[in-house]
Coordinates of C-alpha atoms in Angstrom, one line a residue:
M1 CA 0.0 0.0 0.0
V2 CA 1.3 3.4 -0.9
K3 CA 0.4 6.3 1.4
N4 CA 0.8 9.9 0.2
L5 CA 1.4 12.5 2.9
N6 CA 1.4 16.2 2.2
V7 CA 4.3 18.0 3.9
G8 CA 5.3 21.6 3.8
G9 CA 7.8 24.1 5.1
N10 CA 7.2 27.7 6.1
I11 CA 5.5 28.5 2.8
V12 CA 2.5 26.2 3.3
A13 CA 0.8 27.0 6.6
A14 CA -2.5 26.7 8.3
G15 CA -5.1 29.5 7.9
T16 CA -6.1 31.1 11.1
L17 CA -9.6 31.5 12.3
S18 CA -8.9 34.6 14.4
A19 CA -6.9 36.8 12.0
T20 CA -5.9 40.4 12.7
N21 CA -8.0 43.1 11.2
D22 CA -4.9 44.3 9.4
I23 CA -4.7 41.9 6.5
T24 CA -1.1 43.0 5.7
S25 CA 0.2 41.3 8.8
S26 CA 1.4 37.6 8.6
G27 CA -0.8 36.8 11.6
G28 CA 0.2 35.3 15.0
N29 CA 0.4 32.0 16.8
F30 CA -2.2 29.4 15.8
G31 CA -3.2 26.3 17.7
N32 CA -0.2 24.6 19.1
I33 CA 2.1 26.3 16.6
R34 CA 4.4 28.8 18.4
I35 CA 6.4 31.4 16.5
G36 CA 9.2 33.5 17.8
I37 CA 11.8 36.2 16.9
T38 CA 15.4 35.8 17.8
N39 CA 18.9 37.1 17.0
D40 CA 22.4 36.5 18.0
N41 CA 22.0 38.4 21.3
E42 CA 18.4 37.7 22.4
I43 CA 16.4 34.5 22.4
D44 CA 13.0 36.2 22.3
T45 CA 12.8 39.8 21.0
T46 CA 10.5 41.9 18.8
T47 CA 12.8 42.4 15.8
G48 CA 15.1 39.9 14.3
N49 CA 14.9 36.5 12.6
L50 CA 11.7 34.5 12.4
V51 CA 11.8 31.0 14.0
I52 CA 9.2 28.4 14.7
K53 CA 9.5 27.1 18.2
E54 CA 6.7 24.5 18.3
S55 CA 5.6 23.2 15.0
W56 CA 3.0 21.0 13.3
P57 CA 3.3 17.3 12.4
S58 CA 3.8 17.8 8.7
Q59 CA 6.6 20.3 8.9
I60 CA 9.7 19.4 6.8
R61 CA 12.2 17.3 8.7
T62 CA 14.5 16.0 6.0
V63 CA 15.3 16.1 2.3
F64 CA 15.5 12.8 0.5
G65 CA 19.1 11.9 -0.2
D66 CA 20.5 15.0 1.7
H67 CA 19.4 15.0 5.3
K68 CA 22.5 17.0 6.4
R69 CA 21.6 19.8 4.1
C70 CA 18.1 20.0 5.6
I71 CA 19.5 20.2 9.1
D72 CA 22.2 22.7 8.2
T73 CA 19.7 25.0 6.4
Y74 CA 16.8 25.0 8.7
F75 CA 17.8 23.7 12.2
S76 CA 21.4 24.6 12.8
T77 CA 21.3 28.4 13.0
Y78 CA 19.2 28.3 16.1
P79 CA 19.3 24.8 17.6
G80 CA 15.9 23.5 18.7
Y81 CA 14.1 26.0 16.4
Y82 CA 13.1 25.9 12.7
F83 CA 14.7 28.9 11.1
T84 CA 12.6 30.1 8.1
G85 CA 15.3 32.4 6.6
D86 CA 13.0 35.5 7.1
S87 CA 13.5 38.6 9.1
A88 CA 10.5 39.9 10.9
R89 CA 9.1 42.1 13.7
R90 CA 6.3 41.5 16.2
D91 CA 3.9 44.4 17.0
E92 CA 2.2 45.2 20.3
D93 CA -0.8 43.0 19.5
G94 CA 1.4 39.9 19.0
F95 CA 1.2 39.8 15.2
Y96 CA 4.1 39.2 13.0
W97 CA 5.3 41.2 10.0
V98 CA 7.8 39.6 7.6
T99 CA 10.3 42.3 6.6
G100 CA 12.5 40.4 4.1
R101 CA 14.8 37.5 3.5
V102 CA 17.8 37.3 5.9
D103 CA 20.2 36.6 3.0
D104 CA 19.0 39.9 1.5
V105 CA 20.2 41.9 4.5
I106 CA 23.8 43.2 4.8
N107 CA 25.4 43.9 8.1
V108 CA 27.8 46.8 7.6
S109 CA 29.7 47.8 10.7
G110 CA 26.7 46.9 12.8
H111 CA 24.2 48.6 10.5
R112 CA 21.6 46.0 9.1
L113 CA 20.8 47.2 5.6
G114 CA 18.2 45.7 3.3
T115 CA 19.6 45.3 -0.2
A116 CA 16.2 46.4 -1.7
E117 CA 16.5 49.8 -0.1
I118 CA 19.9 50.4 -1.7
E119 CA 18.7 49.1 -5.0
S120 CA 15.7 51.4 -4.9
S121 CA 17.9 54.3 -4.3
L122 CA 20.2 53.5 -7.2
V123 CA 17.4 53.1 -9.7
L124 CA 16.1 56.6 -8.7
H125 CA 19.1 58.0 -10.6
S126 CA 18.1 58.9 -14.1
D127 CA 21.1 57.0 -15.7
V128 CA 20.3 53.7 -14.0
A129 CA 18.0 51.1 -15.6
E130 CA 18.4 48.3 -13.0
A131 CA 20.5 47.5 -9.9
A132 CA 21.2 44.5 -7.7
V133 CA 23.1 44.7 -4.4
V134 CA 24.8 42.0 -2.4
G135 CA 27.3 41.8 0.5
Y136 CA 30.9 40.7 0.2
P137 CA 33.5 40.0 2.9
H138 CA 35.2 43.1 4.2
D139 CA 38.2 43.1 6.5
I140 CA 37.1 46.1 8.6
K141 CA 33.3 46.3 8.2
G142 CA 32.5 42.6 8.2
Q143 CA 30.5 43.0 5.0
G144 CA 30.8 45.6 2.3
I145 CA 28.2 46.7 -0.2
Y146 CA 28.7 45.5 -3.8
A147 CA 26.3 46.9 -6.4
Y148 CA 25.8 45.7 -9.9
V149 CA 24.3 48.4 -12.0
T150 CA 22.8 48.3 -15.5
L151 CA 22.7 51.7 -17.2
M152 CA 20.1 53.2 -19.5
S153 CA 20.7 52.7 -23.2
G154 CA 23.2 55.2 -24.5
V155 CA 24.7 56.1 -21.1
E156 CA 28.4 55.5 -20.9
A157 CA 30.0 53.8 -17.8
N158 CA 32.9 55.8 -16.4
E159 CA 34.5 56.6 -13.1
T160 CA 32.8 59.9 -12.8
L161 CA 29.4 58.2 -12.9
R162 CA 30.5 55.6 -10.5
K163 CA 31.4 58.3 -7.9
E164 CA 28.2 60.1 -8.6
L165 CA 26.1 57.0 -7.9
I166 CA 27.9 56.3 -4.6
A167 CA 27.3 59.9 -3.5
F168 CA 23.7 59.7 -4.7
V169 CA 23.0 56.7 -2.4
G170 CA 24.8 58.4 0.5
K171 CA 22.6 61.5 0.1
D172 CA 19.4 59.5 -0.2
I173 CA 19.9 56.9 2.6
G174 CA 23.1 57.9 4.5
A175 CA 26.8 57.5 4.3
F176 CA 26.7 54.1 5.9
A177 CA 24.8 52.8 2.9
K178 CA 27.3 53.9 0.2
P179 CA 28.4 51.0 -1.9
E180 CA 32.1 50.3 -1.7
I181 CA 32.1 48.7 -5.1
I182 CA 29.9 49.4 -8.2
Q183 CA 30.3 47.1 -11.1
F184 CA 28.6 48.2 -14.3
A185 CA 26.9 45.3 -15.9
P186 CA 25.2 45.1 -19.3
G187 CA 22.8 42.5 -17.8
L188 CA 22.1 40.6 -14.6
P189 CA 21.8 36.8 -14.2
K190 CA 18.1 36.0 -14.4
T191 CA 16.0 32.9 -14.6
R192 CA 13.6 32.5 -17.5
S193 CA 10.9 33.8 -15.2
G194 CA 12.9 37.0 -14.7
K195 CA 14.1 36.4 -11.1
I196 CA 17.6 37.6 -10.4
M197 CA 19.9 34.8 -9.2
R198 CA 21.5 36.6 -6.3
R199 CA 23.4 33.5 -5.3
I200 CA 25.6 34.0 -8.4
L201 CA 26.0 37.7 -7.7
R202 CA 27.2 36.9 -4.1
K203 CA 29.7 34.3 -5.4
V204 CA 31.2 36.7 -8.0
A205 CA 31.4 39.6 -5.5
A206 CA 33.3 37.3 -3.0
N207 CA 35.5 35.9 -5.8
E208 CA 34.2 32.4 -5.0
L209 CA 34.1 31.2 -8.6
E210 CA 34.9 27.5 -8.2
N211 CA 31.3 26.5 -7.7
L212 CA 28.5 28.8 -8.9
G213 CA 25.9 26.1 -8.5
D214 CA 23.2 25.2 -10.9
T215 CA 23.0 27.7 -13.8
T216 CA 20.8 25.7 -16.1
T217 CA 17.8 27.8 -15.4
L218 CA 19.5 31.0 -16.5
A219 CA 17.8 32.8 -19.4
D220 CA 21.3 34.0 -20.7
P221 CA 24.3 32.1 -19.3
T222 CA 26.7 34.4 -21.1
V223 CA 25.8 37.2 -18.6
V224 CA 27.6 35.3 -15.8
E225 CA 30.8 35.1 -18.0
Q226 CA 30.7 38.8 -18.5
L227 CA 30.2 39.5 -14.7
I228 CA 33.2 37.3 -13.9
E229 CA 35.4 38.8 -16.5
N230 CA 34.6 42.4 -15.5
R231 CA 34.4 41.9 -11.7
V232 CA 35.9 44.7 -9.7
N233 CA 36.7 42.8 -6.5
K234 CA 39.6 40.7 -8.0

Protein backbone atom coordinates (compact mmCIF):
# COMPACT_ATOMS: atom_id res chain seq x y z
CA MET A 1 0.00 0.00 0.00
CA VAL A 2 1.30 3.45 -0.92
CA LYS A 3 0.40 6.29 1.39
CA ASN A 4 0.76 9.87 0.18
CA LEU A 5 1.41 12.48 2.86
CA ASN A 6 1.39 16.20 2.20
CA VAL A 7 4.25 18.03 3.86
CA GLY A 8 5.31 21.64 3.75
CA GLY A 9 7.76 24.11 5.12
CA ASN A 10 7.15 27.70 6.14
CA ILE A 11 5.52 28.53 2.79
CA VAL A 12 2.54 26.21 3.29
CA ALA A 13 0.82 27.01 6.59
CA ALA A 14 -2.53 26.66 8.28
CA GLY A 15 -5.07 29.46 7.91
CA THR A 16 -6.07 31.12 11.13
CA LEU A 17 -9.64 31.49 12.34
CA SER A 18 -8.90 34.61 14.35
CA ALA A 19 -6.87 36.78 12.03
CA THR A 20 -5.87 40.36 12.68
CA ASN A 21 -8.00 43.09 11.21
CA ASP A 22 -4.91 44.33 9.40
CA ILE A 23 -4.66 41.87 6.54
CA THR A 24 -1.12 43.00 5.69
CA SER A 25 0.19 41.27 8.81
CA SER A 26 1.38 37.65 8.61
CA GLY A 27 -0.78 36.78 11.62
CA GLY A 28 0.20 35.27 14.96
CA ASN A 29 0.39 31.97 16.81
CA PHE A 30 -2.21 29.40 15.79
CA GLY A 31 -3.25 26.32 17.74
CA ASN A 32 -0.17 24.61 19.13
CA ILE A 33 2.14 26.33 16.64
CA ARG A 34 4.42 28.80 18.39
CA ILE A 35 6.37 31.45 16.49
CA GLY A 36 9.21 33.55 17.82
CA ILE A 37 11.78 36.15 16.85
CA THR A 38 15.41 35.79 17.83
CA ASN A 39 18.85 37.10 16.96
CA ASP A 40 22.44 36.54 17.99
CA ASN A 41 21.99 38.38 21.30
CA GLU A 42 18.42 37.67 22.42
CA ILE A 43 16.37 34.48 22.36
CA ASP A 44 12.99 36.22 22.31
CA THR A 45 12.85 39.75 20.96
CA THR A 46 10.52 41.88 18.85
CA THR A 47 12.80 42.40 15.85
CA GLY A 48 15.13 39.87 14.29
CA ASN A 49 14.95 36.46 12.63
CA LEU A 50 11.71 34.51 12.41
CA VAL A 51 11.75 31.02 13.96
CA ILE A 52 9.16 28.36 14.68
CA LYS A 53 9.54 27.10 18.25
CA GLU A 54 6.74 24.53 18.31
CA SER A 55 5.57 23.20 14.99
CA TRP A 56 2.99 20.99 13.29
CA PRO A 57 3.34 17.27 12.40
CA SER A 58 3.81 17.76 8.65
CA GLN A 59 6.63 20.31 8.87
CA ILE A 60 9.72 19.45 6.84
CA ARG A 61 12.20 17.27 8.74
CA THR A 62 14.48 15.99 6.01
CA VAL A 63 15.30 16.12 2.31
CA PHE A 64 15.49 12.82 0.49
CA GLY A 65 19.11 11.94 -0.15
CA ASP A 66 20.49 14.99 1.67
CA HIS A 67 19.44 14.98 5.31
CA LYS A 68 22.49 16.99 6.41
CA ARG A 69 21.61 19.83 4.06
CA CYS A 70 18.13 20.04 5.56
CA ILE A 71 19.49 20.15 9.11
CA ASP A 72 22.18 22.69 8.23
CA THR A 73 19.72 24.96 6.39
CA TYR A 74 16.75 24.97 8.75
CA PHE A 75 17.77 23.68 12.18
CA SER A 76 21.44 24.55 12.83
CA THR A 77 21.35 28.36 13.00
CA TYR A 78 19.19 28.31 16.14
CA PRO A 79 19.32 24.76 17.61
CA GLY A 80 15.90 23.54 18.66
CA TYR A 81 14.11 26.01 16.39
CA TYR A 82 13.09 25.89 12.75
CA PHE A 83 14.67 28.92 11.05
CA THR A 84 12.60 30.14 8.11
CA GLY A 85 15.27 32.40 6.62
CA ASP A 86 13.05 35.47 7.07
CA SER A 87 13.53 38.60 9.13
CA ALA A 88 10.46 39.89 10.95
CA ARG A 89 9.06 42.09 13.69
CA ARG A 90 6.29 41.53 16.23
CA ASP A 91 3.87 44.36 17.01
CA GLU A 92 2.24 45.23 20.32
CA ASP A 93 -0.75 43.00 19.51
CA GLY A 94 1.45 39.94 19.01
CA PHE A 95 1.16 39.83 15.23
CA TYR A 96 4.15 39.18 13.01
CA TRP A 97 5.32 41.17 10.01
CA VAL A 98 7.83 39.60 7.63
CA THR A 99 10.29 42.32 6.61
CA GLY A 100 12.45 40.40 4.13
CA ARG A 101 14.84 37.54 3.55
CA VAL A 102 17.82 37.33 5.87
CA ASP A 103 20.15 36.63 2.97
CA ASP A 104 19.01 39.95 1.46
CA VAL A 105 20.21 41.87 4.53
CA ILE A 106 23.78 43.17 4.78
CA ASN A 107 25.45 43.86 8.13
CA VAL A 108 27.85 46.75 7.57
CA SER A 109 29.71 47.85 10.71
CA GLY A 110 26.68 46.93 12.81
CA HIS A 111 24.15 48.55 10.47
CA ARG A 112 21.62 46.04 9.11
CA LEU A 113 20.77 47.20 5.60
CA GLY A 114 18.17 45.73 3.29
CA THR A 115 19.58 45.31 -0.20
CA ALA A 116 16.23 46.36 -1.68
CA GLU A 117 16.53 49.80 -0.06
CA ILE A 118 19.91 50.43 -1.68
CA GLU A 119 18.71 49.08 -5.01
CA SER A 120 15.68 51.36 -4.91
CA SER A 121 17.95 54.31 -4.26
CA LEU A 122 20.21 53.48 -7.20
CA VAL A 123 17.37 53.13 -9.69
CA LEU A 124 16.10 56.57 -8.72
CA HIS A 125 19.09 57.95 -10.61
CA SER A 126 18.13 58.89 -14.14
CA ASP A 127 21.06 56.99 -15.68
CA VAL A 128 20.28 53.66 -13.98
CA ALA A 129 17.99 51.07 -15.55
CA GLU A 130 18.43 48.28 -13.01
CA ALA A 131 20.49 47.47 -9.93
CA ALA A 132 21.22 44.48 -7.72
CA VAL A 133 23.07 44.72 -4.40
CA VAL A 134 24.82 42.00 -2.40
CA GLY A 135 27.26 41.83 0.46
CA TYR A 136 30.86 40.70 0.21
CA PRO A 137 33.54 39.96 2.86
CA HIS A 138 35.17 43.14 4.18
CA ASP A 139 38.19 43.06 6.50
CA ILE A 140 37.08 46.06 8.57
CA LYS A 141 33.29 46.30 8.24
CA GLY A 142 32.50 42.61 8.23
CA GLN A 143 30.50 43.03 5.04
CA GLY A 144 30.84 45.58 2.28
CA ILE A 145 28.23 46.69 -0.24
CA TYR A 146 28.72 45.49 -3.80
CA ALA A 147 26.31 46.94 -6.39
CA TYR A 148 25.76 45.65 -9.90
CA VAL A 149 24.34 48.44 -12.04
CA THR A 150 22.82 48.27 -15.52
CA LEU A 151 22.72 51.68 -17.17
CA MET A 152 20.12 53.18 -19.45
CA SER A 153 20.65 52.73 -23.17
CA GLY A 154 23.19 55.23 -24.48
CA VAL A 155 24.69 56.05 -21.06
CA GLU A 156 28.45 55.53 -20.86
CA ALA A 157 29.96 53.80 -17.85
CA ASN A 158 32.86 55.76 -16.38
CA GLU A 159 34.54 56.60 -13.10
CA THR A 160 32.76 59.95 -12.79
CA LEU A 161 29.37 58.25 -12.94
CA ARG A 162 30.51 55.59 -10.47
CA LYS A 163 31.43 58.26 -7.91
CA GLU A 164 28.21 60.11 -8.63
CA LEU A 165 26.11 57.01 -7.90
CA ILE A 166 27.94 56.34 -4.64
CA ALA A 167 27.32 59.93 -3.53
CA PHE A 168 23.70 59.68 -4.68
CA VAL A 169 23.03 56.72 -2.38
CA GLY A 170 24.83 58.45 0.48
CA LYS A 171 22.61 61.50 0.14
CA ASP A 172 19.42 59.46 -0.25
CA ILE A 173 19.94 56.94 2.58
CA GLY A 174 23.07 57.90 4.50
CA ALA A 175 26.83 57.55 4.34
CA PHE A 176 26.67 54.08 5.93
CA ALA A 177 24.76 52.80 2.88
CA LYS A 178 27.28 53.90 0.25
CA PRO A 179 28.43 51.00 -1.94
CA GLU A 180 32.15 50.29 -1.69
CA ILE A 181 32.08 48.72 -5.13
CA ILE A 182 29.93 49.41 -8.18
CA GLN A 183 30.26 47.09 -11.14
CA PHE A 184 28.60 48.25 -14.33
CA ALA A 185 26.91 45.26 -15.93
CA PRO A 186 25.15 45.08 -19.31
CA GLY A 187 22.82 42.49 -17.81
CA LEU A 188 22.06 40.58 -14.61
CA PRO A 189 21.79 36.79 -14.24
CA LYS A 190 18.09 36.00 -14.36
CA THR A 191 16.00 32.87 -14.60
CA ARG A 192 13.61 32.46 -17.49
CA SER A 193 10.88 33.83 -15.24
CA GLY A 194 12.88 37.03 -14.66
CA LYS A 195 14.10 36.37 -11.11
CA ILE A 196 17.62 37.60 -10.36
CA MET A 197 19.90 34.78 -9.16
CA ARG A 198 21.52 36.60 -6.25
CA ARG A 199 23.44 33.51 -5.27
CA ILE A 200 25.59 33.97 -8.36
CA LEU A 201 26.04 37.69 -7.68
CA ARG A 202 27.23 36.95 -4.13
CA LYS A 203 29.68 34.34 -5.42
CA VAL A 204 31.15 36.70 -8.00
CA ALA A 205 31.42 39.57 -5.50
CA ALA A 206 33.27 37.33 -3.05
CA ASN A 207 35.53 35.86 -5.75
CA GLU A 208 34.17 32.39 -5.00
CA LEU A 209 34.11 31.25 -8.59
CA GLU A 210 34.89 27.55 -8.21
CA ASN A 211 31.28 26.47 -7.69
CA LEU A 212 28.53 28.79 -8.85
CA GLY A 213 25.89 26.08 -8.46
CA ASP A 214 23.20 25.15 -10.95
CA THR A 215 23.01 27.66 -13.80
CA THR A 216 20.78 25.66 -16.14
CA THR A 217 17.75 27.84 -15.40
CA LEU A 218 19.46 31.04 -16.53
CA ALA A 219 17.84 32.83 -19.44
CA ASP A 220 21.27 33.95 -20.71
CA PRO A 221 24.30 32.09 -19.27
CA THR A 222 26.72 34.45 -21.05
CA VAL A 223 25.77 37.18 -18.58
CA VAL A 224 27.62 35.28 -15.85
CA GLU A 225 30.76 35.05 -17.96
CA GLN A 226 30.68 38.82 -18.46
CA LEU A 227 30.22 39.45 -14.73
CA ILE A 228 33.19 37.25 -13.87
CA GLU A 229 35.41 38.80 -16.52
CA ASN A 230 34.57 42.37 -15.49
CA ARG A 231 34.36 41.88 -11.72
CA VAL A 232 35.87 44.72 -9.72
CA ASN A 233 36.74 42.82 -6.54
CA LYS A 234 39.57 40.72 -8.04
